[in-house]
CSV table of C-alpha atoms in Angstrom, one decimal:
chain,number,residue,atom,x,y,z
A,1,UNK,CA,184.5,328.4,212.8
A,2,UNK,CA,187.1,328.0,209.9
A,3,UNK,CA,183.9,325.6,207.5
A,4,UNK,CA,181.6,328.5,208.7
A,5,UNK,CA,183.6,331.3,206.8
A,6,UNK,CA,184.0,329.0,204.1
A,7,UNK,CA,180.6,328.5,203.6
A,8,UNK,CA,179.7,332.2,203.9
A,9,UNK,CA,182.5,333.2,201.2
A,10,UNK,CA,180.9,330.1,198.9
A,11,UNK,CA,177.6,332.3,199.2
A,12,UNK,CA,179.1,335.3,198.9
A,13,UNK,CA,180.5,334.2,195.3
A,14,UNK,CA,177.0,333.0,194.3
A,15,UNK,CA,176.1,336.0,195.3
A,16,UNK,CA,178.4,338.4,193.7
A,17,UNK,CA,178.0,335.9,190.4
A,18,UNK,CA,174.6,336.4,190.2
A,19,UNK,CA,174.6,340.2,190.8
A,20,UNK,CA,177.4,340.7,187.9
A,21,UNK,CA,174.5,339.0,185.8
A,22,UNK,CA,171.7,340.9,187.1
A,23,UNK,CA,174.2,344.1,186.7
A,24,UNK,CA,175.1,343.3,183.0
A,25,UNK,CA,171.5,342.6,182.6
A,26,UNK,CA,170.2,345.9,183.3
A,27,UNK,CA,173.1,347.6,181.6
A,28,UNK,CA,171.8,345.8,178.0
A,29,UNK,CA,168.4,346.3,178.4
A,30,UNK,CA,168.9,350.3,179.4
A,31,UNK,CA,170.6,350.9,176.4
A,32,UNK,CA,168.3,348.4,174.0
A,33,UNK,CA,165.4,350.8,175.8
A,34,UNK,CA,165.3,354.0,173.7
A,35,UNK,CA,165.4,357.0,176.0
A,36,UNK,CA,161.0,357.8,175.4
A,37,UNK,CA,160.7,353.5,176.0
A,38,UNK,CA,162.6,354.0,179.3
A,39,UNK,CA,159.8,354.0,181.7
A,40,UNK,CA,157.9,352.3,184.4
A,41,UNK,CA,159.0,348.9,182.9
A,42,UNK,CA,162.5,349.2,182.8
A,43,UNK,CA,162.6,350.0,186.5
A,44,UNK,CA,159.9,346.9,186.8
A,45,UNK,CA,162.8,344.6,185.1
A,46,UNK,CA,165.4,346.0,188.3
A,47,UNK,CA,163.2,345.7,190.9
A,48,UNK,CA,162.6,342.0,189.9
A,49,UNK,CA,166.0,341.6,188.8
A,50,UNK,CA,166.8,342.4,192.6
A,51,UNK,CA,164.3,340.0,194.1
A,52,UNK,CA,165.7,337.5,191.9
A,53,UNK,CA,169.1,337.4,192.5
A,54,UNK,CA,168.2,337.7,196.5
A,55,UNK,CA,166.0,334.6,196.5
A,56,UNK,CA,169.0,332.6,194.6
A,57,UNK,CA,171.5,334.3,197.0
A,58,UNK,CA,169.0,332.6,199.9
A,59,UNK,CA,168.6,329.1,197.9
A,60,UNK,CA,172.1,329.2,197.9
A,61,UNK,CA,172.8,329.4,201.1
A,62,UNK,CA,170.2,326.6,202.1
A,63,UNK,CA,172.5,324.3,200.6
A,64,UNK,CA,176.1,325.8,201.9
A,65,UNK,CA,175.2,325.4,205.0
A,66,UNK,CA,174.1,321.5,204.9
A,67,UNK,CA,176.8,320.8,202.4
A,68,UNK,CA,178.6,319.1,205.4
A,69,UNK,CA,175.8,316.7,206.9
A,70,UNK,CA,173.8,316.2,204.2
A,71,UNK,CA,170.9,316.8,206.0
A,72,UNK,CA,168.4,318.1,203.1
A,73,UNK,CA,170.6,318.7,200.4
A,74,UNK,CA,167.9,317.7,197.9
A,75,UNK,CA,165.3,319.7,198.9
A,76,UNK,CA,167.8,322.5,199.1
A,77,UNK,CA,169.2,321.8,195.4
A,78,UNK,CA,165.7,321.8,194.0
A,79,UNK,CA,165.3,325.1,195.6
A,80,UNK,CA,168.0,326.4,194.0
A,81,UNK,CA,167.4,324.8,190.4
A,82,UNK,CA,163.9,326.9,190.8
A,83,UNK,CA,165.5,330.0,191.9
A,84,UNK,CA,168.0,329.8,189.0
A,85,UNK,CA,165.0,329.1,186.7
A,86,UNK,CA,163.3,332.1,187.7
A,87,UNK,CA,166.2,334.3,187.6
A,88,UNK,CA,167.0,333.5,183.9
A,89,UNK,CA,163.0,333.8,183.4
A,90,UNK,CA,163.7,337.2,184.9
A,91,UNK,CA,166.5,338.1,182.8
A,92,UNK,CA,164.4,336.8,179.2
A,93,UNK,CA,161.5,338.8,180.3
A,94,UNK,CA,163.6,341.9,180.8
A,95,UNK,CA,165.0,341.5,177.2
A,96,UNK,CA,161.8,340.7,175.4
A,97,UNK,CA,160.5,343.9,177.2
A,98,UNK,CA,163.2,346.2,175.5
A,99,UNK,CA,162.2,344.7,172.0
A,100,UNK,CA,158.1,344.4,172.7
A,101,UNK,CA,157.6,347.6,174.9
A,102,UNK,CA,154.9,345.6,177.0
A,103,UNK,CA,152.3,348.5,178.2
A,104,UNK,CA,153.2,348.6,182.2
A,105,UNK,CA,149.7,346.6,183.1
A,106,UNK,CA,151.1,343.4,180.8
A,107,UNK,CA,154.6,343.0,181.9
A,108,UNK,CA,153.3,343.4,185.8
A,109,UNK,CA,151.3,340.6,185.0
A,110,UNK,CA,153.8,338.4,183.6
A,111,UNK,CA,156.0,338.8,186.1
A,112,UNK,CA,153.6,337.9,188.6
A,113,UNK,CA,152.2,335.1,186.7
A,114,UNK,CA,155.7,334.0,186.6
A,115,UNK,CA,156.3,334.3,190.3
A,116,UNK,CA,153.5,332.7,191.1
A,117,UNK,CA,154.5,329.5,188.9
A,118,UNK,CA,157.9,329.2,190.5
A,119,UNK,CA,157.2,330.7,194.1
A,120,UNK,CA,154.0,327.6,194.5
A,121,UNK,CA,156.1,325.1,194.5
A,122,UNK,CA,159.2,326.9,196.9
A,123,UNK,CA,156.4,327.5,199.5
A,124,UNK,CA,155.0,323.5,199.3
A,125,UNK,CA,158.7,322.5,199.5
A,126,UNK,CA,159.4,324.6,202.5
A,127,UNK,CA,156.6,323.4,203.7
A,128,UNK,CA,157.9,319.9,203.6
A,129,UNK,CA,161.4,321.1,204.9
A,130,UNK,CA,159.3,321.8,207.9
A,131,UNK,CA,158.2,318.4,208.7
A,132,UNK,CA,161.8,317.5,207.9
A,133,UNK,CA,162.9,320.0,210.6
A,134,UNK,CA,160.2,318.8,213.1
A,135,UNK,CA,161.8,315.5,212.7
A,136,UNK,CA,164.6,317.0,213.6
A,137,UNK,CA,163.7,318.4,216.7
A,138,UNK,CA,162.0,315.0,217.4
A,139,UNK,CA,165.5,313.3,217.2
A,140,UNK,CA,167.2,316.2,219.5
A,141,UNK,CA,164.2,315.4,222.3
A,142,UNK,CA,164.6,311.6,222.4
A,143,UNK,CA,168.9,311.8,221.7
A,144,UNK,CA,168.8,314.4,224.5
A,145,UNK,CA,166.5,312.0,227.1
A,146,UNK,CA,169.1,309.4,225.9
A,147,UNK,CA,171.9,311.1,227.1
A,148,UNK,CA,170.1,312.1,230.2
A,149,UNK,CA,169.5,308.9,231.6
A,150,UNK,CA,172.5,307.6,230.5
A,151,UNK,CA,174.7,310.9,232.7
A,152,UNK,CA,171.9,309.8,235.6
A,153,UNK,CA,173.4,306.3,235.4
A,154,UNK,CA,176.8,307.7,235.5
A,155,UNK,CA,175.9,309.5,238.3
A,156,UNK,CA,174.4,306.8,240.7
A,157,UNK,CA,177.6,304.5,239.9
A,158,UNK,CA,179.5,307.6,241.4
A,159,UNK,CA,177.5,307.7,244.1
A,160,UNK,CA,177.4,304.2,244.8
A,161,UNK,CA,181.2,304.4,245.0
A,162,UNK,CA,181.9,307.6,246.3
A,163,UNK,CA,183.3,306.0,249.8
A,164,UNK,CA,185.2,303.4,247.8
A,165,UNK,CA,187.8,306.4,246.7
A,166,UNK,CA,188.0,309.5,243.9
A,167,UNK,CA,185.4,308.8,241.9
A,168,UNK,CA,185.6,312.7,240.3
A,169,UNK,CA,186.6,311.1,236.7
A,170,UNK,CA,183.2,309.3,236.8
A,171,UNK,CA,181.4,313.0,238.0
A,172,UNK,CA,183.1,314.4,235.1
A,173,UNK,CA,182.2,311.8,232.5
A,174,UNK,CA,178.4,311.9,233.9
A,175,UNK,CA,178.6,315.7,232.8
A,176,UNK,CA,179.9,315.7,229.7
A,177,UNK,CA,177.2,312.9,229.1
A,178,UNK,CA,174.7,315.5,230.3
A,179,UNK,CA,176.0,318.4,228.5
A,180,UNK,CA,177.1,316.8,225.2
A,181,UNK,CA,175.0,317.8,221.9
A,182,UNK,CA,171.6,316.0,221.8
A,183,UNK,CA,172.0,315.4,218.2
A,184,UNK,CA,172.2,311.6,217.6
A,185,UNK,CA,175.3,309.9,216.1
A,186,UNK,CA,175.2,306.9,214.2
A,187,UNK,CA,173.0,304.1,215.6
A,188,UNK,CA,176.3,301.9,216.0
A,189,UNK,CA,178.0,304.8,218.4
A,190,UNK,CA,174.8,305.3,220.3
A,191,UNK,CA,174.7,301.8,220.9
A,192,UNK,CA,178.2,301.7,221.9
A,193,UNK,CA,177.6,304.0,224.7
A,194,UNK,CA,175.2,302.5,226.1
A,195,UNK,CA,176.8,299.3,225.9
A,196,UNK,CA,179.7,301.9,227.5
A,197,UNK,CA,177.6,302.9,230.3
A,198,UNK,CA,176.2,299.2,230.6
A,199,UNK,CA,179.9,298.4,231.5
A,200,UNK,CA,180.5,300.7,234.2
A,201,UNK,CA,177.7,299.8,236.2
A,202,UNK,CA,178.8,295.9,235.7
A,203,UNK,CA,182.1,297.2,237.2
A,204,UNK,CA,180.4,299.4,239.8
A,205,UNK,CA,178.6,295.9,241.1
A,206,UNK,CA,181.9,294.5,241.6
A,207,UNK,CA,183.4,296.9,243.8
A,208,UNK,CA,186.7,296.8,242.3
A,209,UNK,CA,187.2,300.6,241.9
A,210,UNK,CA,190.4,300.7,239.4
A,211,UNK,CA,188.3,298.4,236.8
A,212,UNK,CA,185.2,300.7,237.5
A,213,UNK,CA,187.7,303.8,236.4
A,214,UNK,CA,188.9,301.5,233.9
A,215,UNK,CA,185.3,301.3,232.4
A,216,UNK,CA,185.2,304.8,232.7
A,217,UNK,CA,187.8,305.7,230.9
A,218,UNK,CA,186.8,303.5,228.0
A,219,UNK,CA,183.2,305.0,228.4
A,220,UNK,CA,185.0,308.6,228.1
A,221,UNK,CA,186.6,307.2,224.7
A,222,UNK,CA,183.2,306.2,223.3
A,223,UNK,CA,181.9,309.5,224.0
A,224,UNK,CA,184.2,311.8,222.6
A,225,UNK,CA,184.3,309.6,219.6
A,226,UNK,CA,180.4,310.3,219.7
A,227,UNK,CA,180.7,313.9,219.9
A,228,UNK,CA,183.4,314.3,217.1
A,229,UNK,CA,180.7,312.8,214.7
A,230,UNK,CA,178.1,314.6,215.9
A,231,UNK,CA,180.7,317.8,215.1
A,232,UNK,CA,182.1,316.7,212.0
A,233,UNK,CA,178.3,316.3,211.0
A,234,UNK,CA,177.3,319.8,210.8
């Protein structure tokens, strides 16, 4: 909970950052307008102003929130280079209008003209994000069928053994696997639980019930140490 407030207060600062610029912004061009100037335009030049500094305030977040796993940070960053662009193309067109005194026809244009050049590419690199995030998803379905198979495993040695003694430690440990986060670790800790849950049934075959709770307890090791990665990831 603790990185989650940190993140929100390091998009909260972008955020108030950029607003102090959009604020000081507005201030210099109302009083580089002359009062007859001050028209439609100058309330054009807020009300892109604000659309500016919220789609920065949004690129910024993409990337606070994946500062920890990684996961996208490039897309993100180049998100956020654009958004930064366009805000500073934002601010210069605000300017120039207080000195040219576009009619209100011109400047619309130009601002849309310029949202269109740096909104394009935004939409065809959320579009890729997408794909990234289907991927995603992809990895959740087979790391979660992973883990399901490997609790069911669990399970039957627990089974097997159940009139050998107190086999609860094994019911709880074919839970957790069952319940953990489906999100995959590193391909050297997946392995290793397998190779975990590999183990226990090898111990459940010999019928030995302290080296099957042995195996267990080593299995229970590998797992936590799974989950913490998966944790520490996000």
């Amino acid at each position: 909970m603790g990185k989650f407030f940190n993140k929100l207060r390091q998009v909260f600062n972008i955020f108030l950052l950029s607003a102090l610029i959009a604020a000081v912004t507005a201030v210099f061009v109302y009083f580089l307008t002359s009062p007859e100037q001050r028209g439609v335009t100058f309330w054009i030049s807020v009300g892109f102003l604000v659309f500016a500094l919220i789609l920065e305030t949004l690129q910024a977040s993409g990337i606070a929130m994946r500062s920890n796993n990684g996961k996208n940070i490039p897309v993100s960053f180049t998100k956020f280079i654009l958004g930064a662009v366009y805000f500073l193309f934002v601010i210069a067109m605000s300017v120039w209008n207080a000195f040219a005194n576009f009619s209100t026809t011109t400047y619309i244009l130009i601002h849309i003209g310029g949202l269109a050049v740096f909104l394009i590419p935004m939409v065809l690199i959320n579009m890729a994000e997408l794909r990234l995030s289907g991927s995603d998803r992809k990895q959740q379905d087979k790391g979660r069928a992973n883990l399901s198979s490997l609790a069911s495993r669990a399970g039957y040695v627990a089974e097997d053994l159940k009139q050998a003694g107190n086999v609860s430690q094994i019911t709880r440990f074919a839970e957790a696997l069952k319940y953990s986060d489906p999100t995959p670790a590193s391909g050297k800790l997946e392995r290793s639980l397998e190779e975990a849950v590999d183990n226990l049934e090898e111990a459940a075959k010999s019928g030995n019930l302290d080296e099957v709770l042995r195996m267990c307890t080593l299995a229970e090791r590998v797992l936590k140490e799974r989950n913490e990665y998966v944790k520490n990831a996000k």
